[in-house]
Tab-separated table of C-alpha atoms and ligand atoms in Angstrom:
chain	number	residue	atom	x	y	z
X	14	MET	CA	34.210	-42.364	-17.544
X	15	LYS	CA	31.585	-39.762	-17.334
X	16	SER	CA	30.303	-38.298	-14.214
X	17	VAL	CA	26.688	-38.489	-14.210
X	18	VAL	CA	26.058	-36.849	-10.223
X	19	THR	CA	28.912	-34.420	-9.628
X	20	ILE	CA	28.668	-33.483	-5.552
X	21	ASN	CA	30.763	-30.519	-4.675
X	22	ASP	CA	31.458	-29.100	-1.156
X	23	LEU	CA	27.671	-29.679	-0.080
X	24	LYS	CA	26.844	-28.734	3.105
X	25	LYS	CA	23.540	-28.408	5.132
X	26	SER	CA	22.574	-27.674	8.597
X	27	TYR	CA	19.504	-27.775	10.361
X	28	GLY	CA	19.535	-25.457	13.036
X	29	LYS	CA	22.857	-26.381	14.982
X	30	ILE	CA	23.032	-29.779	13.390
X	31	GLU	CA	25.640	-29.893	10.816
X	32	ALA	CA	24.117	-32.681	8.676
X	33	LEU	CA	26.695	-32.552	5.794
X	34	LYS	CA	29.941	-30.300	6.339
X	35	GLY	CA	31.250	-30.121	2.615
X	36	VAL	CA	30.607	-33.572	1.368
X	37	SER	CA	32.184	-34.099	-2.573
X	38	LEU	CA	31.049	-37.256	-4.863
X	39	ASP	CA	31.411	-37.839	-8.215
X	40	ILE	CA	29.022	-40.740	-9.480
X	41	LYS	CA	30.501	-42.283	-12.772
X	42	GLU	CA	28.138	-43.852	-15.409
X	43	GLY	CA	27.706	-47.034	-15.269
X	44	GLU	CA	28.752	-47.700	-11.798
X	45	ILE	CA	26.707	-49.122	-8.573
X	46	PHE	CA	28.362	-46.678	-5.921
X	47	GLY	CA	27.277	-47.446	-2.565
X	48	LEU	CA	27.244	-44.433	0.426
X	49	LEU	CA	27.948	-46.626	3.199
X	50	GLY	CA	27.951	-45.017	6.807
X	51	PRO	CA	26.045	-45.450	10.363
X	52	ASN	CA	22.550	-43.915	11.248
X	53	GLY	CA	22.606	-40.202	11.298
X	54	ALA	CA	25.352	-39.784	9.087
X	55	GLY	CA	23.928	-37.805	6.705
X	56	LYS	CA	22.847	-40.201	3.850
X	57	SER	CA	19.277	-39.228	3.738
X	58	THR	CA	19.907	-35.667	3.664
X	59	LEU	CA	22.469	-35.973	0.943
X	60	ILE	CA	19.378	-38.167	-1.370
X	61	ASN	CA	16.668	-35.835	-0.470
X	62	ILE	CA	19.161	-32.753	-1.738
X	63	MET	CA	19.601	-34.593	-4.817
X	64	ALA	CA	15.891	-35.398	-5.195
X	65	GLY	CA	15.210	-31.738	-4.605
X	66	LEU	CA	13.185	-32.935	-1.305
X	67	THR	CA	15.550	-30.450	0.724
X	68	LEU	CA	17.567	-27.250	-0.064
X	69	ARG	CA	21.027	-27.398	0.512
X	70	ASP	CA	22.730	-24.274	1.874
X	71	SER	CA	25.743	-24.204	-0.294
X	72	GLY	CA	27.558	-26.406	-2.685
X	73	ILE	CA	27.062	-28.029	-6.072
X	74	VAL	CA	24.886	-31.180	-7.095
X	75	ASP	CA	24.443	-31.887	-10.280
X	76	VAL	CA	23.318	-34.624	-12.167
X	77	TYR	CA	24.436	-34.990	-16.214
X	78	ASN	CA	25.536	-31.424	-15.515
X	79	HIS	CA	21.909	-30.024	-14.336
X	80	ASP	CA	21.368	-28.735	-11.296
X	81	VAL	CA	18.831	-30.450	-8.970
X	82	THR	CA	17.307	-26.859	-7.980
X	83	LYS	CA	17.384	-24.866	-11.186
X	84	ASP	CA	16.699	-27.625	-13.514
X	85	TYR	CA	14.858	-29.648	-11.393
X	86	MET	CA	12.520	-30.913	-13.928
X	87	VAL	CA	15.177	-32.135	-15.922
X	88	THR	CA	17.020	-33.595	-13.216
X	89	ARG	CA	13.770	-35.311	-11.628
X	90	LYS	CA	13.226	-37.004	-14.946
X	91	LEU	CA	16.753	-38.345	-14.788
X	92	LEU	CA	16.736	-39.891	-11.610
X	93	GLY	CA	14.537	-42.487	-10.018
X	94	ILE	CA	14.478	-42.200	-6.139
X	95	VAL	CA	13.576	-45.180	-3.692
X	96	HIS	CA	13.095	-43.313	-0.294
X	97	GLN	CA	12.631	-45.041	2.859
X	98	GLU	CA	9.266	-44.010	3.630
X	99	THR	CA	6.358	-46.230	3.046
X	100	ILE	CA	3.956	-45.664	0.601
X	101	SER	CA	0.567	-43.532	0.753
X	102	ASP	CA	-1.944	-44.586	-1.664
X	103	GLY	CA	-3.533	-46.781	0.133
X	104	PHE	CA	-7.042	-47.438	-1.876
X	105	PHE	CA	-5.422	-47.595	-5.621
X	106	ASP	CA	-4.411	-51.158	-7.012
X	107	ILE	CA	-0.475	-51.526	-8.035
X	108	GLU	CA	-1.417	-51.295	-11.846
X	109	THR	CA	-3.276	-47.845	-11.166
X	110	ILE	CA	-0.683	-46.474	-9.234
X	111	LEU	CA	2.042	-47.078	-11.615
X	112	ALA	CA	0.056	-45.913	-14.536
X	113	TYR	CA	-0.651	-42.687	-12.681
X	114	GLN	CA	3.196	-42.344	-11.805
X	115	SER	CA	3.989	-42.815	-15.727
X	116	GLY	CA	1.649	-40.009	-16.373
X	117	TYR	CA	2.994	-37.688	-14.079
X	118	TYR	CA	6.126	-38.095	-15.932
X	119	GLY	CA	4.548	-37.520	-19.331
X	120	ILE	CA	4.506	-41.624	-20.350
X	121	ALA	CA	0.954	-42.641	-22.030
X	122	ASN	CA	0.350	-46.022	-22.922
X	123	ASN	CA	3.507	-47.556	-20.896
X	124	ASP	CA	2.157	-50.817	-20.294
X	125	GLU	CA	4.921	-52.785	-21.539
X	126	LYS	CA	7.346	-51.300	-18.621
X	127	ILE	CA	4.783	-51.390	-16.127
X	128	GLN	CA	4.177	-55.102	-16.520
X	129	GLU	CA	8.060	-55.554	-16.727
X	130	VAL	CA	8.667	-54.184	-13.304
X	131	ILE	CA	5.637	-55.745	-11.952
X	132	LYS	CA	6.952	-58.823	-12.987
X	133	ARG	CA	10.582	-58.522	-11.819
X	134	LEU	CA	9.675	-57.103	-8.670
X	135	GLY	CA	7.396	-60.217	-7.588
X	136	LEU	CA	4.153	-58.113	-7.835
X	137	TYR	CA	2.329	-60.254	-10.243
X	138	GLU	CA	0.075	-62.341	-7.936
X	139	VAL	CA	-1.029	-59.196	-6.370
X	140	LYS	CA	-1.344	-56.582	-9.128
X	141	ASN	CA	-4.834	-56.118	-8.503
X	142	ARG	CA	-4.637	-55.482	-4.905
X	143	LYS	CA	-4.812	-52.299	-3.268
X	144	VAL	CA	-2.079	-51.022	-1.347
X	145	PHE	CA	-3.163	-51.358	1.895
X	146	GLN	CA	-3.795	-55.196	1.262
X	147	LEU	CA	-0.280	-55.339	0.800
X	148	SER	CA	2.374	-56.937	3.412
X	149	GLY	CA	5.524	-54.497	4.204
X	150	GLY	CA	7.867	-56.449	1.821
X	151	MET	CA	5.284	-55.903	-1.218
X	152	LYS	CA	4.624	-51.942	-0.539
X	153	ARG	CA	8.461	-51.869	-0.367
X	154	ARG	CA	8.614	-53.406	-3.687
X	155	LEU	CA	6.033	-50.832	-5.026
X	156	LEU	CA	8.032	-48.046	-4.066
X	157	ILE	CA	10.918	-49.542	-6.216
X	158	ALA	CA	8.676	-50.362	-9.031
X	159	LYS	CA	6.999	-46.792	-8.749
X	160	ALA	CA	11.287	-45.096	-9.367
X	161	LEU	CA	11.612	-47.270	-12.234
X	162	VAL	CA	8.447	-47.076	-14.328
X	163	HIS	CA	9.972	-43.435	-16.576
X	164	PHE	CA	13.146	-45.350	-17.404
X	165	PRO	CA	15.644	-43.126	-14.839
X	166	LYS	CA	19.056	-43.186	-16.389
X	167	VAL	CA	20.269	-43.028	-12.114
X	168	LEU	CA	18.362	-44.971	-9.833
X	169	VAL	CA	18.998	-44.151	-6.051
X	170	LEU	CA	18.161	-46.103	-3.440
X	171	ASP	CA	18.020	-44.791	0.434
X	172	GLU	CA	18.470	-48.102	2.348
X	173	PRO	CA	16.799	-50.225	0.030
X	174	THR	CA	17.031	-53.271	2.079
X	175	ALA	CA	15.879	-51.767	5.459
X	176	GLY	CA	13.878	-54.175	7.325
X	177	VAL	CA	13.659	-56.356	4.548
X	178	ASP	CA	13.462	-60.201	5.127
X	179	VAL	CA	16.640	-62.344	3.420
X	180	GLU	CA	14.856	-63.784	0.444
X	181	LEU	CA	13.133	-60.120	-0.724
X	182	ARG	CA	16.754	-58.614	-0.259
X	183	GLN	CA	18.714	-61.494	-2.322
X	184	ALA	CA	15.839	-61.081	-5.104
X	185	LEU	CA	16.233	-56.728	-4.866
X	186	TRP	CA	20.211	-57.260	-5.351
X	187	GLN	CA	19.510	-59.079	-8.436
X	188	TYR	CA	17.321	-56.917	-10.131
X	189	VAL	CA	19.633	-53.933	-9.126
X	190	ARG	CA	22.461	-55.961	-10.364
X	191	GLU	CA	20.424	-56.481	-13.767
X	192	LEU	CA	18.991	-52.860	-13.869
X	193	ASN	CA	23.006	-51.784	-13.567
X	194	GLU	CA	24.093	-54.200	-16.591
X	195	GLN	CA	21.407	-52.754	-18.593
X	196	GLY	CA	22.881	-49.028	-18.407
X	197	THR	CA	21.139	-47.975	-15.102
X	198	THR	CA	23.682	-46.258	-13.023
X	199	ILE	CA	23.259	-46.935	-9.395
X	200	LEU	CA	23.552	-44.698	-6.058
X	201	LEU	CA	22.571	-46.383	-2.887
X	202	THR	CA	22.857	-45.939	0.807
X	203	THR	CA	23.308	-48.500	3.444
X	204	HIS	CA	24.316	-49.292	6.710
X	205	TYR	CA	24.826	-52.828	6.038
X	206	ILE	CA	28.522	-53.090	5.213
X	207	GLU	CA	27.561	-56.967	3.342
X	208	GLU	CA	25.027	-54.783	0.967
X	209	ALA	CA	27.844	-52.610	0.111
X	210	GLU	CA	30.476	-55.475	-0.437
X	211	GLU	CA	28.383	-57.574	-1.846
X	212	LEU	CA	26.551	-55.012	-4.353
X	213	CYS	CA	29.009	-51.729	-4.760
X	214	ASP	CA	31.510	-50.972	-7.595
X	215	ARG	CA	32.892	-47.899	-5.148
X	216	ILE	CA	31.991	-47.123	-1.921
X	217	GLY	CA	32.241	-43.663	-0.269
X	218	ILE	CA	32.166	-44.493	3.877
X	219	ILE	CA	30.571	-40.989	5.650
X	220	ASN	CA	30.075	-40.353	9.276
X	221	HIS	CA	29.473	-37.432	10.841
X	222	GLY	CA	28.396	-35.366	7.760
X	223	GLN	CA	31.993	-35.827	6.408
X	224	MET	CA	32.964	-38.094	3.549
X	225	VAL	CA	35.977	-40.319	5.121
X	226	THR	CA	37.073	-42.502	2.172
X	227	ILE	CA	35.883	-42.958	-1.377
X	228	ASP	CA	37.565	-45.934	-2.971
X	229	ASP	CA	37.156	-49.215	-4.984
X	230	THR	CA	34.918	-52.045	-2.937
X	231	GLN	CA	37.841	-54.085	-3.287
X	232	ALA	CA	40.689	-51.416	-3.029
X	233	LEU	CA	39.342	-50.824	0.101
X	234	ILE	CA	39.226	-54.216	1.579
X	235	ASN	CA	42.846	-54.585	0.141
X	236	LYS	CA	44.039	-51.784	1.962
X	237	LEU	CA	42.672	-51.516	5.044
X	238	GLY	CA	41.055	-54.966	5.985
X	239	ASN	CA	43.292	-57.085	8.239
X	240	LYS	CA	43.754	-60.057	7.689
X	241	LYS	CA	43.583	-62.956	10.246
X	242	LEU	CA	46.624	-65.512	11.086
X	243	HIS	CA	45.203	-69.019	12.791
X	244	ILE	CA	48.116	-71.397	13.922
X	245	ARG	CA	47.399	-74.592	15.642
X	246	LEU	CA	49.893	-75.620	18.053
X	247	ARG	CA	51.441	-78.734	18.989
X	248	ASP	CA	51.051	-78.371	22.721
X	249	LYS	CA	48.562	-75.934	24.369
X	250	ILE	CA	50.322	-72.320	25.516
X	251	ASP	CA	48.681	-70.221	27.890
X	252	SER	CA	50.613	-66.789	26.280
X	253	LEU	CA	52.783	-66.169	23.016
X	254	PRO	CA	55.644	-64.548	23.029
X	255	LYS	CA	55.600	-60.687	24.117
X	256	GLU	CA	56.929	-59.534	20.585
X	257	LEU	CA	53.467	-60.753	19.025
X	258	ALA	CA	51.305	-58.601	21.643
X	259	PRO	CA	50.832	-55.827	19.328
X	260	LEU	CA	48.496	-58.414	16.804
X	261	THR	CA	46.297	-58.933	19.576
X	262	PRO	CA	46.177	-62.665	20.299
X	263	GLU	CA	43.027	-64.631	20.744
X	264	CYS	CA	43.284	-68.663	21.976
X	265	SER	CA	40.543	-70.704	21.866
X	266	ASP	CA	40.385	-74.690	22.215
X	267	GLN	CA	41.991	-74.473	25.218
X	268	CYS	CA	44.999	-72.461	23.807
X	269	ARG	CA	46.017	-75.076	21.505
X	270	GLN	CA	44.970	-72.608	18.986
X	271	TRP	CA	45.970	-68.947	18.301
X	272	SER	CA	44.191	-66.118	16.362
X	273	LEU	CA	46.566	-63.328	15.488
X	274	THR	CA	45.260	-59.948	13.471
X	275	LEU	CA	47.868	-59.198	10.817
X	276	HIS	CA	48.054	-55.261	9.957
X	277	ARG	CA	49.305	-53.781	6.784
X	278	GLU	CA	52.029	-52.300	7.526
X	279	GLY	CA	52.713	-54.518	10.740
X	280	MET	CA	54.699	-58.090	11.005
X	281	SER	CA	54.490	-60.320	7.953
X	282	ILE	CA	53.294	-64.157	8.573
X	283	ARG	CA	56.984	-64.986	7.700
X	284	GLU	CA	58.198	-62.360	10.989
X	285	VAL	CA	55.264	-64.196	12.879
X	286	LEU	CA	56.475	-67.625	12.325
X	287	LYS	CA	60.381	-66.849	12.496
X	288	THR	CA	59.470	-65.583	16.246
X	289	LEU	CA	57.355	-68.723	16.976
X	290	GLU	CA	60.364	-70.965	15.876
X	291	GLU	CA	62.850	-68.627	18.199
X	292	HIS	CA	60.757	-69.423	21.553
X	293	ASP	CA	60.746	-72.714	20.337
X	294	VAL	CA	56.580	-72.800	19.908
X	295	ALA	CA	55.916	-75.698	17.692
X	296	TYR	CA	52.787	-75.350	15.357
X	297	SER	CA	51.047	-78.096	13.325
X	298	ASP	CA	48.747	-76.080	11.084
X	299	LEU	CA	48.166	-72.426	9.861
X	300	TRP	CA	45.898	-70.436	7.718
X	301	THR	CA	44.942	-67.417	6.565
X	302	GLU	CA	41.360	-65.261	6.379
X	303	GLU	CA	40.887	-62.217	4.311
X	304	GLY	CA	39.617	-58.857	6.271
X	305	ASP	CA	36.588	-57.577	4.823
X	306	LEU	CA	34.853	-54.611	4.544
X	307	GLU	CA	33.833	-54.324	8.233
X	308	ASP	CA	37.348	-53.979	9.547
X	309	VAL	CA	37.657	-51.352	6.956
X	310	PHE	CA	34.400	-49.096	8.369
X	311	ILE	CA	35.843	-49.735	12.189
X	312	ASN	CA	38.413	-48.639	11.212
X	313	PHE	CA	37.640	-45.174	9.874
X	314	THR	CA	34.596	-44.580	11.622
X	315	ASN	CA	36.598	-45.223	14.781
X	316	LYS	CA	39.535	-42.580	13.423
X	317	LYS	CA	36.608	-39.708	13.285
X	318	GLN	CA	35.075	-40.060	16.277
W	403	ADP	P1	20.985	-40.696	7.855
W	403	ADP	O1	20.248	-40.744	6.213
W	403	ADP	O2	23.052	-41.458	7.767
W	403	ADP	O3	20.607	-41.924	8.992
W	403	ADP	P2	20.464	-38.071	8.144
W	403	ADP	O4	20.987	-37.331	6.636
W	403	ADP	O5	19.145	-38.689	8.327
W	403	ADP	O6	21.335	-39.211	8.208
W	403	ADP	O7	20.792	-37.615	9.101
W	403	ADP	C1	21.877	-36.559	9.592
W	403	ADP	C2	21.603	-35.603	11.200
W	403	ADP	O8	20.681	-34.544	10.445
W	403	ADP	C3	20.912	-36.495	11.952
W	403	ADP	O9	22.000	-35.819	13.313
W	403	ADP	C4	20.078	-36.025	11.819
W	403	ADP	O10	19.243	-35.672	13.102
W	403	ADP	C5	19.562	-34.825	11.242
W	403	ADP	N1	18.448	-34.504	10.670
W	403	ADP	C6	17.905	-35.018	9.491
W	403	ADP	N2	16.840	-34.562	9.121
W	403	ADP	C7	16.511	-33.483	9.873
W	403	ADP	C8	15.452	-32.656	10.247
W	403	ADP	N3	14.563	-32.711	9.293
W	403	ADP	N4	15.236	-31.657	11.008
W	403	ADP	C9	16.172	-31.877	12.026
W	403	ADP	N5	17.202	-32.452	12.134
W	403	ADP	C10	17.751	-33.444	10.958
């Protein structure tokens, strides 16, 4: 698959703070890529460099093989970027802002696209309102609309649902998926694991300015997400056999139920059950629960600290 964004050994410091310590990343045409990391990891710095708002110290940042600094006029048309900040054009109404925005990209008579984004982002009822009359959620939708009116090939969303209510979050996710199905490549940054897990085909985990892993979302979960094994005992027991200690057993329901964490390279379920049988611990039920991205995230971010 073709790479649409190529980042190689990207470095950026603010004085003594090394915000990006040599980040490399390839985003493929048609994918939804999630850059996941805690606050301060370097996500916005990376986006701002792509957008041409922040100058890098060194490294490559290309969009469709165009350098984001040298070929800025080309790359800014290929990208639609939604930053975190709120919108400032307070005295204009939504339709006017979107028409200006289209004009900025040299697109005249863009009414069809403008009406589409207005409708799809739930702005129809308020399209004649001025920005200062809009709620925070509406302003957020308008920012996304602004990034879409020039038909960008790559939509970049910096923390798209930070501070957004659940309903709007679902609507935005749905719209992002549809844009993706229509051929738009998506890059989003988030510190919400749920968002990355729900939306992204691939995920890069960034921490302290370094990319700690990049993989398919499901592969990441499979590789490192720990599985839970829950066991219902016939009789309560105060502690499980010591061989099971590495699985950090936790009890509930007055120690009639125990939960164990299965690690990828640790004991298997069969070995756990064998140990219980050897110690004459009788059980009446058992079930497992798959790990999720949170386990992966904790695993990687802890390791690098
Ligand atoms: P994230 O978006 O993942 O929260 P940022 O890219 O905003 O992370 O920040 C990465 C690091 O760079 C942080 O330590 C932050 O304090 C620092 N930083 C970001 N922007 C600036 C700036 N304009 N001046 C100084 N330090 C900055």
